[in-house]
PDB file of C-alpha atoms in Angstrom:
ATOM      1  CA  MET A  23       0.083   0.038  -0.095  1.00  0.00           C
ATOM      2  CA  PRO A  24       2.712   2.607   0.832  1.00  0.00           C
ATOM      3  CA  VAL A  25       4.304   1.831  -2.597  1.00  0.00           C
ATOM      4  CA  ALA A  26       0.932   2.418  -4.444  1.00  0.00           C
ATOM      5  CA  GLU A  27       0.568   5.793  -2.514  1.00  0.00           C
ATOM      6  CA  GLU A  28       4.003   6.778  -3.404  1.00  0.00           C
ATOM      7  CA  ALA A  29       3.464   6.112  -7.000  1.00  0.00           C
ATOM      8  CA  LEU A  30       0.261   8.191  -6.909  1.00  0.00           C
ATOM      9  CA  LYS A  31       2.111  11.089  -5.369  1.00  0.00           C
ATOM     10  CA  ASN A  32       4.821  10.888  -8.178  1.00  0.00           C
ATOM     11  CA  LYS A  33       2.482  10.484 -10.986  1.00  0.00           C
ATOM     12  CA  PRO A  34       1.108  14.093 -10.826  1.00  0.00           C
ATOM     13  CA  GLY A  35       4.621  15.382 -10.991  1.00  0.00           C
ATOM     14  CA  ARG A  36       5.387  13.429 -13.899  1.00  0.00           C
ATOM     15  CA  ILE A  37       2.279  14.494 -15.888  1.00  0.00           C
ATOM     16  CA  SER A  38       2.912  18.148 -15.047  1.00  0.00           C
ATOM     17  CA  ALA A  39       6.615  17.817 -16.202  1.00  0.00           C
ATOM     18  CA  ALA A  40       5.459  16.226 -19.471  1.00  0.00           C
ATOM     19  CA  LYS A  41       3.029  19.178 -19.950  1.00  0.00           C
ATOM     20  CA  THR A  42       5.664  21.758 -18.966  1.00  0.00           C
ATOM     21  CA  ALA A  43       8.151  20.596 -21.685  1.00  0.00           C
ATOM     22  CA  PRO A  44       6.282  21.363 -24.792  1.00  0.00           C
ATOM     23  CA  PHE A  45       5.448  24.812 -23.452  1.00  0.00           C
ATOM     24  CA  LEU A  46       8.932  25.572 -22.867  1.00  0.00           C
ATOM     25  CA  ASN A  47       9.839  24.260 -26.318  1.00  0.00           C
ATOM     26  CA  ARG A  48       7.321  26.604 -27.894  1.00  0.00           C
ATOM     27  CA  ILE A  49       8.839  29.602 -25.947  1.00  0.00           C
ATOM     28  CA  LEU A  50      12.335  28.609 -27.136  1.00  0.00           C
ATOM     29  CA  ASP A  51      11.233  28.003 -30.701  1.00  0.00           C
ATOM     30  CA  PHE A  52       9.480  31.528 -30.717  1.00  0.00           C
ATOM     31  CA  LEU A  53      12.579  33.215 -29.178  1.00  0.00           C
ATOM     32  CA  SER A  54      14.861  31.645 -31.566  1.00  0.00           C
ATOM     33  CA  SER A  55      12.771  32.000 -34.774  1.00  0.00           C
ATOM     34  CA  VAL A  56      13.904  34.197 -37.574  1.00  0.00           C
ATOM     35  CA  LYS A  57      10.765  36.071 -38.055  1.00  0.00           C
ATOM     36  CA  PHE A  58      10.698  37.274 -34.614  1.00  0.00           C
ATOM     37  CA  GLY A  59      14.408  38.556 -34.876  1.00  0.00           C
ATOM     38  CA  VAL A  60      13.464  40.348 -38.071  1.00  0.00           C
ATOM     39  CA  VAL A  61      10.383  41.906 -36.216  1.00  0.00           C
ATOM     40  CA  LEU A  62      12.720  42.966 -33.384  1.00  0.00           C
ATOM     41  CA  LEU A  63      15.368  44.539 -35.839  1.00  0.00           C
ATOM     42  CA  VAL A  64      12.630  46.416 -37.596  1.00  0.00           C
ATOM     43  CA  ILE A  65      11.295  47.761 -34.389  1.00  0.00           C
ATOM     44  CA  LEU A  66      14.819  48.774 -33.342  1.00  0.00           C
ATOM     45  CA  VAL A  67      15.373  50.489 -36.541  1.00  0.00           C
ATOM     46  CA  LEU A  68      12.266  52.443 -36.081  1.00  0.00           C
ATOM     47  CA  PHE A  69      13.229  53.554 -32.688  1.00  0.00           C
ATOM     48  CA  SER A  70      16.530  54.682 -33.953  1.00  0.00           C
ATOM     49  CA  LEU A  71      14.881  56.671 -36.697  1.00  0.00           C
ATOM     50  CA  VAL A  72      12.865  58.426 -33.783  1.00  0.00           C
ATOM     51  CA  GLY A  73      16.032  59.106 -32.194  1.00  0.00           C
ATOM     52  CA  MET A  74      17.342  60.700 -35.293  1.00  0.00           C
ATOM     53  CA  LEU A  75      14.076  63.007 -35.736  1.00  0.00           C
ATOM     54  CA  ILE A  76      13.774  64.120 -32.177  1.00  0.00           C
ATOM     55  CA  ILE A  77      16.969  65.744 -31.075  1.00  0.00           C
ATOM     56  CA  GLN A  78      18.499  63.898 -28.171  1.00  0.00           C
ATOM     57  CA  GLN A  79      19.382  65.454 -24.735  1.00  0.00           C
ATOM     58  CA  ASN A  80      23.205  64.952 -25.150  1.00  0.00           C
ATOM     59  CA  VAL A  81      23.420  66.369 -28.616  1.00  0.00           C
ATOM     60  CA  ASN A  82      24.282  70.128 -29.183  1.00  0.00           C
ATOM     61  CA  GLY A  83      21.265  72.405 -29.797  1.00  0.00           C
ATOM     62  CA  PHE A  84      18.969  70.242 -27.562  1.00  0.00           C
ATOM     63  CA  ASP A  85      18.109  73.278 -25.289  1.00  0.00           C
ATOM     64  CA  ALA A  86      16.944  75.439 -28.322  1.00  0.00           C
ATOM     65  CA  TYR A  87      15.023  72.453 -29.690  1.00  0.00           C
ATOM     66  CA  TYR A  88      13.326  71.741 -26.419  1.00  0.00           C
ATOM     67  CA  ALA A  89      12.381  75.505 -25.934  1.00  0.00           C
ATOM     68  CA  SER A  90      10.712  75.280 -29.383  1.00  0.00           C
ATOM     69  CA  LEU A  91       8.400  72.485 -28.282  1.00  0.00           C
ATOM     70  CA  THR A  92       4.848  72.808 -26.845  1.00  0.00           C
ATOM     71  CA  PRO A  93       4.094  71.839 -23.232  1.00  0.00           C
ATOM     72  CA  ALA A  94       2.195  68.810 -24.399  1.00  0.00           C
ATOM     73  CA  GLU A  95       4.994  67.704 -26.623  1.00  0.00           C
ATOM     74  CA  LYS A  96       7.581  68.052 -23.795  1.00  0.00           C
ATOM     75  CA  PHE A  97       5.320  66.082 -21.572  1.00  0.00           C
ATOM     76  CA  VAL A  98       4.703  63.271 -24.055  1.00  0.00           C
ATOM     77  CA  TYR A  99       8.259  62.983 -25.287  1.00  0.00           C
ATOM     78  CA  GLY A 100       9.668  63.105 -21.649  1.00  0.00           C
ATOM     79  CA  SER A 101       7.163  60.544 -20.528  1.00  0.00           C
ATOM     80  CA  LEU A 102       8.069  58.048 -23.277  1.00  0.00           C
ATOM     81  CA  GLY A 103      11.747  58.645 -22.863  1.00  0.00           C
ATOM     82  CA  LEU A 104      12.143  60.014 -26.448  1.00  0.00           C
ATOM     83  CA  PHE A 105      14.716  62.607 -25.495  1.00  0.00           C
ATOM     84  CA  ASP A 106      17.107  59.847 -24.477  1.00  0.00           C
ATOM     85  CA  ILE A 107      15.719  56.825 -26.349  1.00  0.00           C
ATOM     86  CA  TYR A 108      19.031  55.125 -26.840  1.00  0.00           C
ATOM     87  CA  HIS A 109      19.231  54.979 -23.115  1.00  0.00           C
ATOM     88  CA  SER A 110      15.679  53.873 -22.429  1.00  0.00           C
ATOM     89  CA  TRP A 111      14.715  50.661 -20.650  1.00  0.00           C
ATOM     90  CA  TYR A 112      12.759  49.461 -23.736  1.00  0.00           C
ATOM     91  CA  PHE A 113      15.440  50.120 -26.080  1.00  0.00           C
ATOM     92  CA  GLU A 114      17.871  48.205 -23.917  1.00  0.00           C
ATOM     93  CA  PHE A 115      15.388  45.358 -23.440  1.00  0.00           C
ATOM     94  CA  LEU A 116      14.804  45.091 -27.126  1.00  0.00           C
ATOM     95  CA  LEU A 117      18.632  44.738 -27.536  1.00  0.00           C
ATOM     96  CA  LEU A 118      18.826  42.248 -25.019  1.00  0.00           C
ATOM     97  CA  VAL A 119      15.999  40.132 -26.563  1.00  0.00           C
ATOM     98  CA  LEU A 120      17.372  40.419 -29.978  1.00  0.00           C
ATOM     99  CA  SER A 121      20.801  39.347 -28.759  1.00  0.00           C
ATOM    100  CA  LEU A 122      19.143  36.207 -27.235  1.00  0.00           C
ATOM    101  CA  ASN A 123      17.191  35.511 -30.265  1.00  0.00           C
ATOM    102  CA  ILE A 124      20.516  35.573 -32.412  1.00  0.00           C
ATOM    103  CA  VAL A 125      22.349  33.510 -29.969  1.00  0.00           C
ATOM    104  CA  LEU A 126      19.443  30.884 -30.080  1.00  0.00           C
ATOM    105  CA  ALA A 127      18.995  30.974 -33.647  1.00  0.00           C
ATOM    106  CA  SER A 128      22.663  30.468 -34.277  1.00  0.00           C
ATOM    107  CA  ILE A 129      22.507  27.372 -31.771  1.00  0.00           C
ATOM    108  CA  ASP A 130      19.616  25.968 -33.695  1.00  0.00           C
ATOM    109  CA  HIS A 131      20.926  26.341 -37.215  1.00  0.00           C
ATOM    110  CA  PHE A 132      24.782  26.293 -37.089  1.00  0.00           C
ATOM    111  CA  PRO A 133      25.006  22.509 -36.428  1.00  0.00           C
ATOM    112  CA  SER A 134      23.162  21.824 -39.749  1.00  0.00           C
ATOM    113  CA  ALA A 135      24.980  24.450 -41.777  1.00  0.00           C
ATOM    114  CA  TRP A 136      28.334  23.152 -40.544  1.00  0.00           C
ATOM    115  CA  SER A 137      27.316  19.579 -41.305  1.00  0.00           C
ATOM    116  CA  PHE A 138      26.604  20.519 -44.724  1.00  0.00           C
ATOM    117  CA  ILE A 139      29.958  22.039 -45.158  1.00  0.00           C
ATOM    118  CA  SER A 140      31.953  19.284 -43.488  1.00  0.00           C
ATOM    119  CA  ARG A 141      29.899  16.379 -44.481  1.00  0.00           C
ATOM    120  CA  PRO A 142      27.980  17.357 -47.639  1.00  0.00           C
ATOM    121  CA  LYS A 143      25.262  14.834 -48.733  1.00  0.00           C
ATOM    122  CA  LEU A 144      26.647  13.353 -52.021  1.00  0.00           C
ATOM    123  CA  ASP A 145      23.745  11.035 -52.665  1.00  0.00           C
ATOM    124  CA  ALA A 146      19.945  11.190 -52.664  1.00  0.00           C
ATOM    125  CA  SER A 147      17.184   8.935 -53.747  1.00  0.00           C
ATOM    126  CA  ARG A 148      15.123   9.674 -56.913  1.00  0.00           C
ATOM    127  CA  LYS A 149      12.014  10.401 -55.115  1.00  0.00           C
ATOM    128  CA  TRP A 150      13.903  12.850 -52.815  1.00  0.00           C
ATOM    129  CA  LEU A 151      15.395  14.880 -55.688  1.00  0.00           C
ATOM    130  CA  ILE A 152      12.010  14.924 -57.684  1.00  0.00           C
ATOM    131  CA  GLY A 153      10.364  16.386 -54.589  1.00  0.00           C
ATOM    132  CA  GLN A 154      12.618  19.372 -54.499  1.00  0.00           C
ATOM    133  CA  LYS A 155      11.144  22.770 -55.603  1.00  0.00           C
ATOM    134  CA  GLN A 156      13.801  22.885 -58.318  1.00  0.00           C
ATOM    135  CA  SER A 157      14.116  19.576 -59.993  1.00  0.00           C
ATOM    136  CA  SER A 158      13.979  18.231 -63.619  1.00  0.00           C
ATOM    137  CA  VAL A 159      14.668  15.063 -65.381  1.00  0.00           C
ATOM    138  CA  VAL A 160      17.112  14.902 -68.198  1.00  0.00           C
ATOM    139  CA  GLU A 161      17.709  11.794 -70.423  1.00  0.00           C
ATOM    140  CA  MET A 162      21.325  11.231 -71.358  1.00  0.00           C
ATOM    141  CA  HIS A 163      22.931   8.631 -73.708  1.00  0.00           C
ATOM    142  CA  GLY A 164      26.361   7.303 -73.657  1.00  0.00           C
ATOM    143  CA  GLU A 165      28.116   4.064 -74.093  1.00  0.00           C
ATOM    144  CA  ASN A 166      27.907   3.184 -70.482  1.00  0.00           C
ATOM    145  CA  GLU A 167      27.086   4.638 -67.049  1.00  0.00           C
ATOM    146  CA  ARG A 168      30.724   5.919 -66.670  1.00  0.00           C
ATOM    147  CA  MET A 169      30.434   7.793 -69.730  1.00  0.00           C
ATOM    148  CA  VAL A 170      27.283   9.577 -68.783  1.00  0.00           C
ATOM    149  CA  VAL A 171      28.709  10.400 -65.332  1.00  0.00           C
ATOM    150  CA  GLU A 172      31.766  11.892 -67.088  1.00  0.00           C
ATOM    151  CA  ASN A 173      29.600  14.084 -69.439  1.00  0.00           C
ATOM    152  CA  VAL A 174      27.610  15.356 -66.394  1.00  0.00           C
ATOM    153  CA  SER A 175      30.723  16.075 -64.422  1.00  0.00           C
ATOM    154  CA  GLN A 176      32.131  18.017 -67.370  1.00  0.00           C
ATOM    155  CA  VAL A 177      28.863  20.025 -67.632  1.00  0.00           C
ATOM    156  CA  PHE A 178      29.006  20.822 -63.667  1.00  0.00           C
ATOM    157  CA  LYS A 179      32.759  21.871 -63.975  1.00  0.00           C
ATOM    158  CA  LYS A 180      31.991  24.111 -67.040  1.00  0.00           C
ATOM    159  CA  HIS A 181      29.497  25.964 -64.801  1.00  0.00           C
ATOM    160  CA  GLY A 182      31.903  26.358 -61.859  1.00  0.00           C
ATOM    161  CA  LEU A 183      30.733  23.710 -59.725  1.00  0.00           C
ATOM    162  CA  LYS A 184      32.964  21.459 -57.549  1.00  0.00           C
ATOM    163  CA  THR A 185      32.061  17.934 -58.573  1.00  0.00           C
ATOM    164  CA  TYR A 186      31.946  14.686 -56.747  1.00  0.00           C
ATOM    165  CA  VAL A 187      31.315  11.336 -57.933  1.00  0.00           C
ATOM    166  CA  THR A 188      30.308   8.671 -55.683  1.00  0.00           C
ATOM    167  CA  GLU A 189      28.984   5.076 -55.951  1.00  0.00           C
ATOM    168  CA  LYS A 190      26.338   3.565 -53.322  1.00  0.00           C
ATOM    169  CA  LYS A 191      24.673   0.263 -53.612  1.00  0.00           C
ATOM    170  CA  GLY A 192      25.658  -0.127 -57.251  1.00  0.00           C
ATOM    171  CA  LYS A 193      24.304   3.351 -58.195  1.00  0.00           C
ATOM    172  CA  LEU A 194      26.569   6.395 -59.316  1.00  0.00           C
ATOM    173  CA  PHE A 195      25.844   9.901 -57.990  1.00  0.00           C
ATOM    174  CA  VAL A 196      27.067  13.085 -59.456  1.00  0.00           C
ATOM    175  CA  PHE A 197      27.186  16.028 -57.006  1.00  0.00           C
ATOM    176  CA  GLY A 198      27.954  19.607 -57.730  1.00  0.00           C
ATOM    177  CA  GLU A 199      28.132  22.650 -55.504  1.00  0.00           C
ATOM    178  CA  SER A 200      29.521  26.089 -55.324  1.00  0.00           C
ATOM    179  CA  GLY A 201      29.572  28.891 -52.723  1.00  0.00           C
ATOM    180  CA  ARG A 202      29.701  26.145 -49.885  1.00  0.00           C
ATOM    181  CA  TRP A 203      31.075  28.689 -47.309  1.00  0.00           C
ATOM    182  CA  ASN A 204      28.282  31.180 -48.059  1.00  0.00           C
ATOM    183  CA  ARG A 205      26.191  29.229 -45.517  1.00  0.00           C
ATOM    184  CA  LEU A 206      28.252  30.785 -42.898  1.00  0.00           C
ATOM    185  CA  GLY A 207      27.563  34.384 -44.141  1.00  0.00           C
ATOM    186  CA  ALA A 208      24.538  34.677 -41.737  1.00  0.00           C
ATOM    187  CA  TYR A 209      26.658  33.895 -38.754  1.00  0.00           C
ATOM    188  CA  ILE A 210      29.226  36.409 -39.490  1.00  0.00           C
ATOM    189  CA  VAL A 211      26.296  39.090 -39.673  1.00  0.00           C
ATOM    190  CA  HIS A 212      25.254  37.675 -36.321  1.00  0.00           C
ATOM    191  CA  VAL A 213      28.626  38.029 -34.963  1.00  0.00           C
ATOM    192  CA  ALA A 214      28.814  41.685 -36.153  1.00  0.00           C
ATOM    193  CA  LEU A 215      25.418  42.497 -34.680  1.00  0.00           C
ATOM    194  CA  LEU A 216      26.281  41.213 -31.250  1.00  0.00           C
ATOM    195  CA  THR A 217      29.497  43.100 -31.156  1.00  0.00           C
ATOM    196  CA  LEU A 218      27.489  46.263 -31.955  1.00  0.00           C
ATOM    197  CA  PHE A 219      25.180  45.547 -29.228  1.00  0.00           C
ATOM    198  CA  ILE A 220      27.991  44.766 -26.716  1.00  0.00           C
ATOM    199  CA  GLY A 221      29.710  48.044 -27.748  1.00  0.00           C
ATOM    200  CA  HIS A 222      26.347  49.973 -27.291  1.00  0.00           C
ATOM    201  CA  PHE A 223      25.958  48.342 -23.660  1.00  0.00           C
ATOM    202  CA  CYS A 224      29.568  49.083 -22.774  1.00  0.00           C
ATOM    203  CA  SER A 225      29.075  52.849 -23.702  1.00  0.00           C
ATOM    204  CA  LEU A 226      25.977  52.958 -21.679  1.00  0.00           C
ATOM    205  CA  GLN A 227      27.803  51.431 -18.653  1.00  0.00           C
ATOM    206  CA  PHE A 228      31.152  53.478 -19.026  1.00  0.00           C
ATOM    207  CA  GLY A 229      30.110  56.541 -20.865  1.00  0.00           C
TER     208      GLY A 229
END
């Protein structure tokens, strides 16, 4: 009986944990989504434009600009922190969330990108190839399979593709690619953005 009671006590906890995991996964998926990152970046750009249109309090000529505003404008702009928008809590919060989005997105997508670079898939089934958005079926004739493979390889090389010929389960595959390292371009942009954000944060802390 005590064993049964202990099992019943532990059961709700397990059910709760099982229900919590998908929710956390959804939150992480949302935070790491590219669309969410783009939205955050657009909002930051809009706030930056506001900071350019409204003279900031640490810029020369602010006193004259402030004196030219109506009392209502002074109240609204001051309440929203628009006179010092780059140091406002919501601007810093957006930078923090966007930085988190960049880090999580990089963690999610970098392994697959690096796997494609380090271990490219050199073979594929006919069904998979035909199922791609860009695919076509071309009939080629030659004395034998090796001759056809050689002809395809020459066409690939003529168009600047690095060519690999592999054999698997008695079938020959010709794989051509170019710009393999371009897949890392996004991560270079990520590092550049994070560097800018860190620089902005340091300037806020140390002046």
